[in-house]
Short mmCIF file of C-alpha atoms and ligand atoms in Angstrom, two decimals:
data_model
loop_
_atom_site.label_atom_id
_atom_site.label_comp_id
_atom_site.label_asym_id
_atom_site.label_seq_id
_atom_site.Cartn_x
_atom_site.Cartn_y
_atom_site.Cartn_z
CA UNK A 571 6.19 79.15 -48.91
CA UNK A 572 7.49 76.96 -51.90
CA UNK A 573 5.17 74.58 -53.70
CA UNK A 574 6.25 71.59 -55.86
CA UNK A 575 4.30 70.90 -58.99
CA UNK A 576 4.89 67.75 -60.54
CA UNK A 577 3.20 66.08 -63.64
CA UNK A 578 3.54 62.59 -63.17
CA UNK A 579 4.11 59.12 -65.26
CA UNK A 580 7.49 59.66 -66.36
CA UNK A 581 10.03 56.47 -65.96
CA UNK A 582 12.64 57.83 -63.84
CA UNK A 583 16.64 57.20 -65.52
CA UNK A 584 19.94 57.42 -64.75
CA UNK A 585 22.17 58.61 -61.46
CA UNK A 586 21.91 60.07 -58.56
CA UNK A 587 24.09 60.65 -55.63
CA UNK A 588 22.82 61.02 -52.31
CA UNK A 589 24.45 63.16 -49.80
CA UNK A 590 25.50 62.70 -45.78
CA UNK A 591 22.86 61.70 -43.32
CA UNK A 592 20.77 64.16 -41.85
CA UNK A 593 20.16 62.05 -38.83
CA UNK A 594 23.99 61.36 -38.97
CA UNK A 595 25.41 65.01 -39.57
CA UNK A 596 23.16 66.58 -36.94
CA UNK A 597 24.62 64.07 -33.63
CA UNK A 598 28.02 64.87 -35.20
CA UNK A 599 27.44 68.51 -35.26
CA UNK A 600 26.22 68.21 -31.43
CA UNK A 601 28.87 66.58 -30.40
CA UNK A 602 31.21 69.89 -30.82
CA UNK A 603 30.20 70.94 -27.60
CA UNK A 604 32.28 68.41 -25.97
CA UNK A 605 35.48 69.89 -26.84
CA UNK A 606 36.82 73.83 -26.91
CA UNK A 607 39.30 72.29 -29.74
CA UNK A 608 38.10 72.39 -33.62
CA UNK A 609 35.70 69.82 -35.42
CA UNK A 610 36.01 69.33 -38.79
CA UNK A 611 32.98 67.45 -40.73
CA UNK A 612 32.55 66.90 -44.19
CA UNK A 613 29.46 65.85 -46.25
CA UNK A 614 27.26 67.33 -44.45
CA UNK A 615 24.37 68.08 -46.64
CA UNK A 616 22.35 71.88 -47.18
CA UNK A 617 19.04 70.88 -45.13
CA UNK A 618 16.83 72.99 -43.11
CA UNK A 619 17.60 70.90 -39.84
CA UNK A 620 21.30 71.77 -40.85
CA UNK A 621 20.58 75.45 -40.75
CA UNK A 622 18.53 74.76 -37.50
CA UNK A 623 21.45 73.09 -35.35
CA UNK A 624 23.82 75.71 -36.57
CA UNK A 625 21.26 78.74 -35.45
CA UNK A 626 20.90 76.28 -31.89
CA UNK A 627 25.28 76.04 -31.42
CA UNK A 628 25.63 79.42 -32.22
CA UNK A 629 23.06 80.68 -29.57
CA UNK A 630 25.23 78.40 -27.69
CA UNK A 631 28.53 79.85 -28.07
CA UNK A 632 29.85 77.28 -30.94
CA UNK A 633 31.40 79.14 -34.09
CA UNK A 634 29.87 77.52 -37.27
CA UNK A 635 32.11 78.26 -40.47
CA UNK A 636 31.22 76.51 -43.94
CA UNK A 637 34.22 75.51 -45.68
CA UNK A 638 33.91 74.52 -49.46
CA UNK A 639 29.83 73.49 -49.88
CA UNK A 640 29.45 70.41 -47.68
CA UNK A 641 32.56 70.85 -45.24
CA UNK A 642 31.94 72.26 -41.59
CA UNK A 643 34.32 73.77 -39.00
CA UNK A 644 32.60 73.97 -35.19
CA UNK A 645 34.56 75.31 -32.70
CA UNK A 646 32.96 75.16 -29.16
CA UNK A 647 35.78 77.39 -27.01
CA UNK A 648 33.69 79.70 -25.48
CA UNK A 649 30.65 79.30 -23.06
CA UNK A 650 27.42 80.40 -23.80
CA UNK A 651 23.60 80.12 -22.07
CA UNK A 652 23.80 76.48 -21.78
CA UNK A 653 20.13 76.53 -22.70
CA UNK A 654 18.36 75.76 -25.86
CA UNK A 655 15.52 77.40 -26.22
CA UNK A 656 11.54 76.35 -27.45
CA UNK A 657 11.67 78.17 -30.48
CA UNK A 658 14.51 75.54 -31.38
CA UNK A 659 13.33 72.82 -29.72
CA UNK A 660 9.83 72.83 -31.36
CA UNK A 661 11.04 73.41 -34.67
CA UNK A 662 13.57 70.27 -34.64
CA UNK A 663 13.30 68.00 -31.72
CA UNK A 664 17.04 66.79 -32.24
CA UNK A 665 17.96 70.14 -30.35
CA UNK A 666 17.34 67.59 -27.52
CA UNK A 667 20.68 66.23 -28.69
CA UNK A 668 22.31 69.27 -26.10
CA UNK A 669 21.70 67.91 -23.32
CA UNK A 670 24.12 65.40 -22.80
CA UNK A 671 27.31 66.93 -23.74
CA UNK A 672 26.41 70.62 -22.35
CA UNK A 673 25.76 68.77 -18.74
CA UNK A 674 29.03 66.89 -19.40
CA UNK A 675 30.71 69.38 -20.25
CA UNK A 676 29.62 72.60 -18.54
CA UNK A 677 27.83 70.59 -15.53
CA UNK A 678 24.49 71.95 -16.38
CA UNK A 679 22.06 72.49 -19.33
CA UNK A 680 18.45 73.81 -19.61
CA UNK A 681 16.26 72.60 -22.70
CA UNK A 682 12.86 73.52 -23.34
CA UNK A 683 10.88 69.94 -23.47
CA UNK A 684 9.55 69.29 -27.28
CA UNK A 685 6.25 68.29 -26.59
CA UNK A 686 4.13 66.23 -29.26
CA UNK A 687 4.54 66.64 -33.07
CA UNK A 688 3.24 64.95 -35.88
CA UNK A 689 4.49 61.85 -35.72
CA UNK A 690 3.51 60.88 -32.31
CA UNK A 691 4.18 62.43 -28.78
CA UNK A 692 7.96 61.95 -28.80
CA UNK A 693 9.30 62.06 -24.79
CA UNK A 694 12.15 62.33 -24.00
CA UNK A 695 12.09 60.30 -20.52
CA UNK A 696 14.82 57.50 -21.50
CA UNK A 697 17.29 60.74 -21.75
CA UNK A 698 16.30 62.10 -18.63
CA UNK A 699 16.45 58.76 -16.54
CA UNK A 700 19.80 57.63 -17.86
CA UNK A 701 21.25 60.99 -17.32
CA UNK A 702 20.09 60.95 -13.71
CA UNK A 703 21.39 57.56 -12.95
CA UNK A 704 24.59 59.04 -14.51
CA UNK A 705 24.54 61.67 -11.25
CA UNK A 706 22.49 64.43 -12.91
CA UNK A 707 19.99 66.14 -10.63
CA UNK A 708 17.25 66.61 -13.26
CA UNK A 709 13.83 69.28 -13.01
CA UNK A 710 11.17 70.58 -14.91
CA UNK A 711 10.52 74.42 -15.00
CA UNK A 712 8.40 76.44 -17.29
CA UNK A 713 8.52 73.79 -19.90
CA UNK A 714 12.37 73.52 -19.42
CA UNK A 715 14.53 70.52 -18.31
CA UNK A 716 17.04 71.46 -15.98
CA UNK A 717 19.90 68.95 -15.84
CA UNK A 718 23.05 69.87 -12.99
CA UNK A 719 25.89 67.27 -12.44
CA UNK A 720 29.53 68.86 -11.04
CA UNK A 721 30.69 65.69 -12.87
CA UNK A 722 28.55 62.62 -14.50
CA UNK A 723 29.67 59.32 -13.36
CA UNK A 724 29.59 56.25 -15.20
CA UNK A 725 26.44 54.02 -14.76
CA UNK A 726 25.25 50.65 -15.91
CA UNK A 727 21.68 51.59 -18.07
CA UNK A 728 19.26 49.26 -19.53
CA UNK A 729 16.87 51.27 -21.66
CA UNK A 730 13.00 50.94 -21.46
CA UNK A 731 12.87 51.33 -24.90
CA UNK A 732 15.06 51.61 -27.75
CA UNK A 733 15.91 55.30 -28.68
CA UNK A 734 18.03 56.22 -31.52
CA UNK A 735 18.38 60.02 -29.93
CA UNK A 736 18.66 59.05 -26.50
CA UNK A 737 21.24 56.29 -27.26
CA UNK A 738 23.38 59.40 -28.37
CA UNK A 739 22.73 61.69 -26.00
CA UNK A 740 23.79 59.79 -22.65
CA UNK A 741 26.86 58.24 -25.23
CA UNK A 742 28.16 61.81 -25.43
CA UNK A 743 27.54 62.41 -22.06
CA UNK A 744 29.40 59.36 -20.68
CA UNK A 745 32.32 59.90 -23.07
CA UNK A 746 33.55 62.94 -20.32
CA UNK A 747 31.65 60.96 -17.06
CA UNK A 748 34.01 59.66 -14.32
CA UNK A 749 34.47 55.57 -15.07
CA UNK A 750 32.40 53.35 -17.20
CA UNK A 751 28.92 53.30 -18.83
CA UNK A 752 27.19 50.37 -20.11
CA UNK A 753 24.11 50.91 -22.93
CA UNK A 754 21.91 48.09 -23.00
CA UNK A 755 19.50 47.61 -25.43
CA UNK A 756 20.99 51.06 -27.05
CA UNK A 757 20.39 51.84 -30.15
CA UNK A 758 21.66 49.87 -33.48
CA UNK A 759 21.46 52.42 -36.02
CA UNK A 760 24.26 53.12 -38.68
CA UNK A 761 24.02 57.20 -37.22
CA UNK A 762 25.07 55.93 -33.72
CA UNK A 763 27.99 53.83 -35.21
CA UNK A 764 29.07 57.03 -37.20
CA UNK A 765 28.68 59.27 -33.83
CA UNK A 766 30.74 56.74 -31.96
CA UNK A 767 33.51 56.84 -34.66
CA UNK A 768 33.69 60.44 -34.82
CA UNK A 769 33.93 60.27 -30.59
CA UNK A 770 36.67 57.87 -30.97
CA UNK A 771 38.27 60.45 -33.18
CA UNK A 772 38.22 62.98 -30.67
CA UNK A 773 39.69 60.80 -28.00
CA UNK A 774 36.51 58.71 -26.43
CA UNK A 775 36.65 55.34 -25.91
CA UNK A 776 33.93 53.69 -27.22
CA UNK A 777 33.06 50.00 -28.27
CA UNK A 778 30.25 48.19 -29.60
CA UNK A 779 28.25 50.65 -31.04
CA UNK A 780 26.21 49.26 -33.51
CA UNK A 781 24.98 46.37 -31.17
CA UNK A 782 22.53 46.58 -28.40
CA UNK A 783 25.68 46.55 -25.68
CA UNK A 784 27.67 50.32 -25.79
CA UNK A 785 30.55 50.54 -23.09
CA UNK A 786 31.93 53.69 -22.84
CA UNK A 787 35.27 54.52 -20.68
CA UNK A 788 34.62 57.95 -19.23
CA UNK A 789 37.79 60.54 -19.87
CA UNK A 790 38.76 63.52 -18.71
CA UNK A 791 38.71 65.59 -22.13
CA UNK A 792 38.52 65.37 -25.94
CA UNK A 793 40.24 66.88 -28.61
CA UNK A 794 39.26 67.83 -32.04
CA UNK A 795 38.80 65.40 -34.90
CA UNK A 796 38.12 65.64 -38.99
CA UNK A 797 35.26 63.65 -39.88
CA UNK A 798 33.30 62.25 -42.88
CA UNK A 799 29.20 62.36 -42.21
CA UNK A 800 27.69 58.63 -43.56
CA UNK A 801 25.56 58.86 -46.71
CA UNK A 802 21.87 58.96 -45.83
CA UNK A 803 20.22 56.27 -45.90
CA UNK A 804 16.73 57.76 -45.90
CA UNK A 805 16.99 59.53 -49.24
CA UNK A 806 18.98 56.49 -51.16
CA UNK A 807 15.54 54.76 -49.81
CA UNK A 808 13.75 57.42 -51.35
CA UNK A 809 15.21 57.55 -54.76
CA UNK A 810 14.69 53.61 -54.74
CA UNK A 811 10.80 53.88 -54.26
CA UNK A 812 11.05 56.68 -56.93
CA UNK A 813 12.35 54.14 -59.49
CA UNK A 814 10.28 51.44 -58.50
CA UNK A 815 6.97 53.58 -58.46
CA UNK A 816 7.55 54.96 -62.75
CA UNK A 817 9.01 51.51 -63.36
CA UNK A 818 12.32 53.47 -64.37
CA UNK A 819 16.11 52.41 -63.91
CA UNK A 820 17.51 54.02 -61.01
CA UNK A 821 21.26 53.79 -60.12
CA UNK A 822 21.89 55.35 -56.80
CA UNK A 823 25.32 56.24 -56.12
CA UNK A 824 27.69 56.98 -52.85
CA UNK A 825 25.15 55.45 -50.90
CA UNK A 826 25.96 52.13 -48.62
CA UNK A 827 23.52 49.09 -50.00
CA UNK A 828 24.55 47.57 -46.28
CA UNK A 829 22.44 49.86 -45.00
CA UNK A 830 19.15 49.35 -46.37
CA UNK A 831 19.02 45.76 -46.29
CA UNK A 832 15.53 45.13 -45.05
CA UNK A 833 14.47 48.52 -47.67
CA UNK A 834 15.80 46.29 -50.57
CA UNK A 835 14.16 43.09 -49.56
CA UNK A 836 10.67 44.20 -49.75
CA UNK A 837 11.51 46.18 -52.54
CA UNK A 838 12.88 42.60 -54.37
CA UNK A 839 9.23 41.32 -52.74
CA UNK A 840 7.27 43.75 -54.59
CA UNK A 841 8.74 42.20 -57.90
CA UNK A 842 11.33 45.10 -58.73
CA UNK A 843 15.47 43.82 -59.86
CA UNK A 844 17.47 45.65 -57.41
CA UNK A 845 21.26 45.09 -58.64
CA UNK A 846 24.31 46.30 -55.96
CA UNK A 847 27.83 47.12 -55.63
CA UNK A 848 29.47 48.44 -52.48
CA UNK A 849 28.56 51.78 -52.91
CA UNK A 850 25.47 51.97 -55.39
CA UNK A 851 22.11 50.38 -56.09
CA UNK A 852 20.66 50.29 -59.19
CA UNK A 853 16.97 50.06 -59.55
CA UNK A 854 14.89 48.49 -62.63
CA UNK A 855 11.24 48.01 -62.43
CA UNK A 856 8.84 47.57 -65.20
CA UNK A 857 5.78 48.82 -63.69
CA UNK A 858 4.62 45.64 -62.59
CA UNK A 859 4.90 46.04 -58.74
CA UNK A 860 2.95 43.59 -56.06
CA UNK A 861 1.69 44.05 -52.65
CA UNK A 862 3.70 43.15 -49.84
CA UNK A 863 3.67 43.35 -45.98
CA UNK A 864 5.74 45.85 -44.05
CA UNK A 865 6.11 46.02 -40.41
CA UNK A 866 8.62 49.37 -38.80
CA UNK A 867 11.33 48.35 -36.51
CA UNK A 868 13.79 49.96 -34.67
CA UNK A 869 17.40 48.58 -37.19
CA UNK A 870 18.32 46.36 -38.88
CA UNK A 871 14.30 46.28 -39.36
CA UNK A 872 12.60 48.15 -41.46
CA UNK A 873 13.40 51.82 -41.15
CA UNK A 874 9.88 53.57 -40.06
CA UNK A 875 11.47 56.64 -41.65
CA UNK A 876 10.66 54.69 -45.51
CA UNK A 877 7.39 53.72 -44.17
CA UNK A 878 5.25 56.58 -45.68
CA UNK A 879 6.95 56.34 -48.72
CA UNK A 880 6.64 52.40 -49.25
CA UNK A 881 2.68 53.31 -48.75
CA UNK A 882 2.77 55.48 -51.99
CA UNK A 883 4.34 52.64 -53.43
CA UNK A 884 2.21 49.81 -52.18
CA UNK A 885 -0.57 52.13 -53.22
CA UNK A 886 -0.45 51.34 -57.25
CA UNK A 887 0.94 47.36 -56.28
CA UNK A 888 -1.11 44.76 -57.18
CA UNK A 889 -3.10 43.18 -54.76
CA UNK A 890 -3.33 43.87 -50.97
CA UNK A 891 -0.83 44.92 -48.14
CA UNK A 892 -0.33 45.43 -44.35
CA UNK A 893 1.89 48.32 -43.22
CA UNK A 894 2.23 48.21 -39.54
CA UNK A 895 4.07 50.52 -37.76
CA UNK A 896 5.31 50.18 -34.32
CA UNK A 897 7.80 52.53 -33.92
CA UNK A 898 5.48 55.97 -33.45
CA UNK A 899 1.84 55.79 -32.44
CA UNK A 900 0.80 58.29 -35.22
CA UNK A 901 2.95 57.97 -38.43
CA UNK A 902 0.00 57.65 -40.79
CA UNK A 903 -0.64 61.40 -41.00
CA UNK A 904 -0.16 60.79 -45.31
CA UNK A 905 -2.74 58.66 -45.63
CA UNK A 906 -5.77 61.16 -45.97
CA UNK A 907 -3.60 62.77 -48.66
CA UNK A 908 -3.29 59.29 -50.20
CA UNK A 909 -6.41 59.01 -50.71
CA UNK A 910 -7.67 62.28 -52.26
CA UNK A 911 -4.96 60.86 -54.95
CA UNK A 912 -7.27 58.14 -55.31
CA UNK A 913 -5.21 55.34 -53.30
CA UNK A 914 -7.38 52.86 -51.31
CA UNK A 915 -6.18 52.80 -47.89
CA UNK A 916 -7.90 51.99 -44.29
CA UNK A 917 -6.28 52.58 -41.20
CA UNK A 918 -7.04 50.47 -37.62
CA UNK A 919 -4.79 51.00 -35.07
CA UNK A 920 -1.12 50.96 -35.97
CA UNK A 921 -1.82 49.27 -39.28
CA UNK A 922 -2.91 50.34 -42.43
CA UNK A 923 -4.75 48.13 -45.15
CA UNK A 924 -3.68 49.26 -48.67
CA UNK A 925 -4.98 47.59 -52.01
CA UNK A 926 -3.45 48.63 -54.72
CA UNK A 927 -5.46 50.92 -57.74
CA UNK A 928 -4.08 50.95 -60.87
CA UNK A 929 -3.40 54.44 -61.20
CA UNK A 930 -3.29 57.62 -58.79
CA UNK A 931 -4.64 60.66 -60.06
CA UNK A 932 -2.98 64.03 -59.32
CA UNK A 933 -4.38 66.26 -56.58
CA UNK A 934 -2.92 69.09 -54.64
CA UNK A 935 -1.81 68.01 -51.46
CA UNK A 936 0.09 68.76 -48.27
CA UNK A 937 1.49 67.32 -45.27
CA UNK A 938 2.39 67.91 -41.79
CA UNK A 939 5.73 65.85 -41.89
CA UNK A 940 8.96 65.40 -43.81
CA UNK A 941 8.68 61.88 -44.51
CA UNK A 942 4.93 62.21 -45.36
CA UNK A 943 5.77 64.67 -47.75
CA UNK A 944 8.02 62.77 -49.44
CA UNK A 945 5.71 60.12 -50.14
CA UNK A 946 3.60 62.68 -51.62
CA UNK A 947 6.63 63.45 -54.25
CA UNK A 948 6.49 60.10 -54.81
CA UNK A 949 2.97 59.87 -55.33
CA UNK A 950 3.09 62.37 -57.58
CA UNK A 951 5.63 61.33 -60.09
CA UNK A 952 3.71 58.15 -60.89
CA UNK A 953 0.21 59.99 -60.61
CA UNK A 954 -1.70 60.89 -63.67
CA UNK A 955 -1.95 64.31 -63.95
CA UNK A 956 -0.51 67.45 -62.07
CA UNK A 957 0.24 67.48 -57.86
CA UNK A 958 0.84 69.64 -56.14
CA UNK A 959 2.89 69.48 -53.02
CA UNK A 960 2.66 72.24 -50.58
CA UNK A 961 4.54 73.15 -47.18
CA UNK A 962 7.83 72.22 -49.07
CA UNK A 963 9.67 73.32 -45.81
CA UNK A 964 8.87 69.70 -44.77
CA UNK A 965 10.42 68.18 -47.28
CA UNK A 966 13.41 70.80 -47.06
CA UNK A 967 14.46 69.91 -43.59
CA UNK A 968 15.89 66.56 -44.49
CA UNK A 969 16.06 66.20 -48.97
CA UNK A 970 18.77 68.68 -50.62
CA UNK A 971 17.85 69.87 -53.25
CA UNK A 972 15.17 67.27 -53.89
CA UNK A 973 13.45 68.15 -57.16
CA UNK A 974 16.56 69.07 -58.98
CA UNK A 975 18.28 65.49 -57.98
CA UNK A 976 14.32 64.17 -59.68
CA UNK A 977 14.87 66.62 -62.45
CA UNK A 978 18.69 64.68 -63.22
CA UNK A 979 16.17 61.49 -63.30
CA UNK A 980 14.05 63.26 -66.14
CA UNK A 981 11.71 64.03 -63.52
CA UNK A 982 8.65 66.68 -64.99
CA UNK A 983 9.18 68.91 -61.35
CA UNK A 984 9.39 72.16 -60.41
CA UNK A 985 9.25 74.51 -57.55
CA UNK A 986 7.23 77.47 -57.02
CA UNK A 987 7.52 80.77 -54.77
CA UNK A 988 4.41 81.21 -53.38
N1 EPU B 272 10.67 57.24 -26.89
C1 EPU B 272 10.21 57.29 -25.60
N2 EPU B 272 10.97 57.94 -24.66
C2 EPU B 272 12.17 58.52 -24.96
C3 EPU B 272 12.63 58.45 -26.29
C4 EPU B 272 11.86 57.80 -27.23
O1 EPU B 272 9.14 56.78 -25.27
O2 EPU B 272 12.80 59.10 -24.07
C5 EPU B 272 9.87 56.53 -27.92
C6 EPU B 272 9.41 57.48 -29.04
O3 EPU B 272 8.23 58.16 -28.66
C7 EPU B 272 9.21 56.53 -30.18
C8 EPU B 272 10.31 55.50 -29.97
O4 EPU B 272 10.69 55.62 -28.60
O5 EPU B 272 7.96 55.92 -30.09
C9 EPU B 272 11.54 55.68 -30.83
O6 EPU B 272 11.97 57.01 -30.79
P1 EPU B 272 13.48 57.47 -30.94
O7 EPU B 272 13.91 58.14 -29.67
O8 EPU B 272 14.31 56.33 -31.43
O9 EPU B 272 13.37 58.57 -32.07
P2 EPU B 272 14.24 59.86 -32.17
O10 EPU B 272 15.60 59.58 -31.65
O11 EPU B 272 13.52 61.04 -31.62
C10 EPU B 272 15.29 59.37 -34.52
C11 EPU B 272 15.31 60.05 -35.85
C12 EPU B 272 13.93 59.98 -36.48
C13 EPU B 272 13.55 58.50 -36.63
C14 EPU B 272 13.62 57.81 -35.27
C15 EPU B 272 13.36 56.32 -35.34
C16 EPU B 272 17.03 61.71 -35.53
C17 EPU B 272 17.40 63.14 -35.42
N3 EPU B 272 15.73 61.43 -35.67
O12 EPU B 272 14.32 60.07 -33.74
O13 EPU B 272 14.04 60.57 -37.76
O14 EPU B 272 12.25 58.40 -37.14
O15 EPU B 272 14.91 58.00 -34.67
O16 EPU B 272 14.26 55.71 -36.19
O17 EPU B 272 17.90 60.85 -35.53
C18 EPU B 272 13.25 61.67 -39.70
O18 EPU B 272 14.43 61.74 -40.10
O19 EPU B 272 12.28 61.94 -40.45
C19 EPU B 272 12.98 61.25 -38.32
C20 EPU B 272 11.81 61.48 -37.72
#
């Protein structure tokens, strides 16, 4: 297992570009199985989860090839198990992702239920229910779903809750479902407007993705399509808070500023010049950060996947702040590594009271999620002293190549085989 060792208080400078969206790439990826013809994707960046979903299509029949380093051909033309199995599953709850188009598809699919992780406990009951009002008989066996449907028909849903996962799920399902479907209060996420794009490539007929209203026109089949993944919003996020937290001057680059408009409006709160074009953000701070109050929403709110990493900002801001998050029940899981770098944080319920110190202190630390542990990185470049950051897989299912992109930066990071 790799470590990262990082000796902190270095002003971060210059570029950096950030690469497709993890949360983007892996829907796209997915939605292969809807077709036997070829998918083409491109930018889709190295990541663990990556790696994952292409171990998960192959076991299901889809033929992966890389093309030059971020290109990907998936070819879904032969049949396989129709089942993803826990191994997957636990390892990357997105595997969940299968169950839609396989049942649409293929008329049946068996996926091991994820259980809790460490984030929260993560159901996957909006999928089920929408899928069943589509037509689908669903069961549970042996910690499998079972879902059977000779053909899905179209269905009028209002979800309990908004999912970004389940949104795209039953929307690749009813893309091949007999008549219409109508999402209500689906998802608004950027990665569901990319997934319904690359849909509409392939011959789906899709509108109003990207508001809380998604009408889909069942047909009968889809065709291949060439496709370009969105950047990820989740790292550009990240490489903002890494400027802002050494006071350095950041420009992130093939990123979309529309994106991360509630990210660069607390940022501006916290006292840091955020300057953008269309497709870059440049970030100046002077060390000089104040405390602000951030609440998680599902988008255009504030994304709960920057909320660990605003905390190791908010940690060194002057003055006192309120993080509450409402999206997971258990997304503070950082927090006790927070404060063994010396930040001053309580926790009651689903918010967490930081005041700001002056200074962290380096420690060696560890943490049970990817976002957590990137808040650790962060921590650790504006610590004093050395940190070390272990269970790097974390980070390593959703950051390429993360400490050489903070090395560009003048970054004093390394990683270490254990
Ligand atoms: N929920 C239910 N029932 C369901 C589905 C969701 O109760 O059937 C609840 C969840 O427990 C949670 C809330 O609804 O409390 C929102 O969960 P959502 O389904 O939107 O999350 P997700 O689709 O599993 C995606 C991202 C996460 C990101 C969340 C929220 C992917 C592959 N994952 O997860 O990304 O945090 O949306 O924006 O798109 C990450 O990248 O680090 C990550 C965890």
């Amino acid at each position: 297992m790799d470590r990262l060792i990082i000796r902190g208080g270095v002003p971060l400078r210059g570029q950096v570009e950030v690469g497709g969206a993890k949360n983007a790439a892996l829907p796209a990826m997915v939605a292969s199985l809807l077709t036997g013809e070829s998918i083409r994707l491109h930018r889709v960046p190295q990541l663990g989860d990556v790696k994952t979903t292409i171990g998960l299509l192959n076991h299901l029949g889809v033929s992966v090839e890389r093309g030059d380093r971020e290109s990907l051909s998936l070819r879904a033309d032969g049949i396989g198990p129709c089942e993803a199995p826990y191994h997957l599953v636990k390892t990357m709850r997105a595997s969940v992702l299968v169950l839609g188009p396989l049942v649409a598809r293929f008329g049946r699919a068996r996926v091991s239920l994820p259980g809790g992780c460490a984030i929260g406990s993560r159901p996957i009951n909006l999928h089920l229910a929408a899928l069943e009002k589509m037509g689908a008989t669903v069961s549970l066996d042996a910690g499998y779903v079972e879902a059977k449907a000779s053909r899905l028909r179209g269905a009028r849903i209002t979800f309990d809750g908004q999912t970004v996962t389940g949104t795209e799920n039953v929307m690749m399902a009813a893309t091949l479902a007999d008549g219409v479907t109508v999402l209500e209060n689906a998802a608004c996420e950027p990665e569901v407007v990319d997934l319904a794009a690359l849909l509409n490539g392939m011959g789906a007929r899709i509108e109003g993705a990207g508001t809380p209203t998604i009408s889909i026109e069942g047909v009968s089949h889809l065709h291949g399509a060439e496709h370009e993944v969105i950047p990820d919003r989740i790292e550009t996020g990240t490489f903002m808070v890494a400027a802002a937290i050494t006071g350095g001057d950041v420009t992130v680059t093939h990123c979309l500023p529309g994106h991360l408009e509630a990210i660069t409006e607390k940022l501006r709160e916290t006292g840091v010049l955020v300057e953008e074009t269309d497709c870059s953000i440049r970030i100046l701070g002077d060390g000089q950060l104040r405390g602000v109050n951030v609440r998680t929403h599902p988008y255009p709110g504030f994304a709960t996947d920057m909320q660990a990493q605003f905390m190791a900002l908010l940690s060194i801001a002057q003055g006192s702040s309120v993080i509450t998050e409402t999206v997971f029940e258990n997304r503070f899981m950082h927090v006790n590594e927070l404060l063994r770098m010396g930040a001053d944080i309580k926790v009651i319920g689903t918010a967490a009271f930081v005041h700001g110190v002056p200074m962290l202190s380096g420690a060696p630390v560890m943490a049970t999620d990817l976002r957590a542990s990137a808040s650790l990185v962060l921590a650790g470049l504006t610590a004093q002293g050395t940190t070390t950051v272990s269970r790097v897989y974390h980070l390593d299912r959703g950051y390429e190549s993360i400490e050489r992109k903070l090395q560009s930066l003048g970054a004093d990071i390394e990683r270490v085989a254990e």
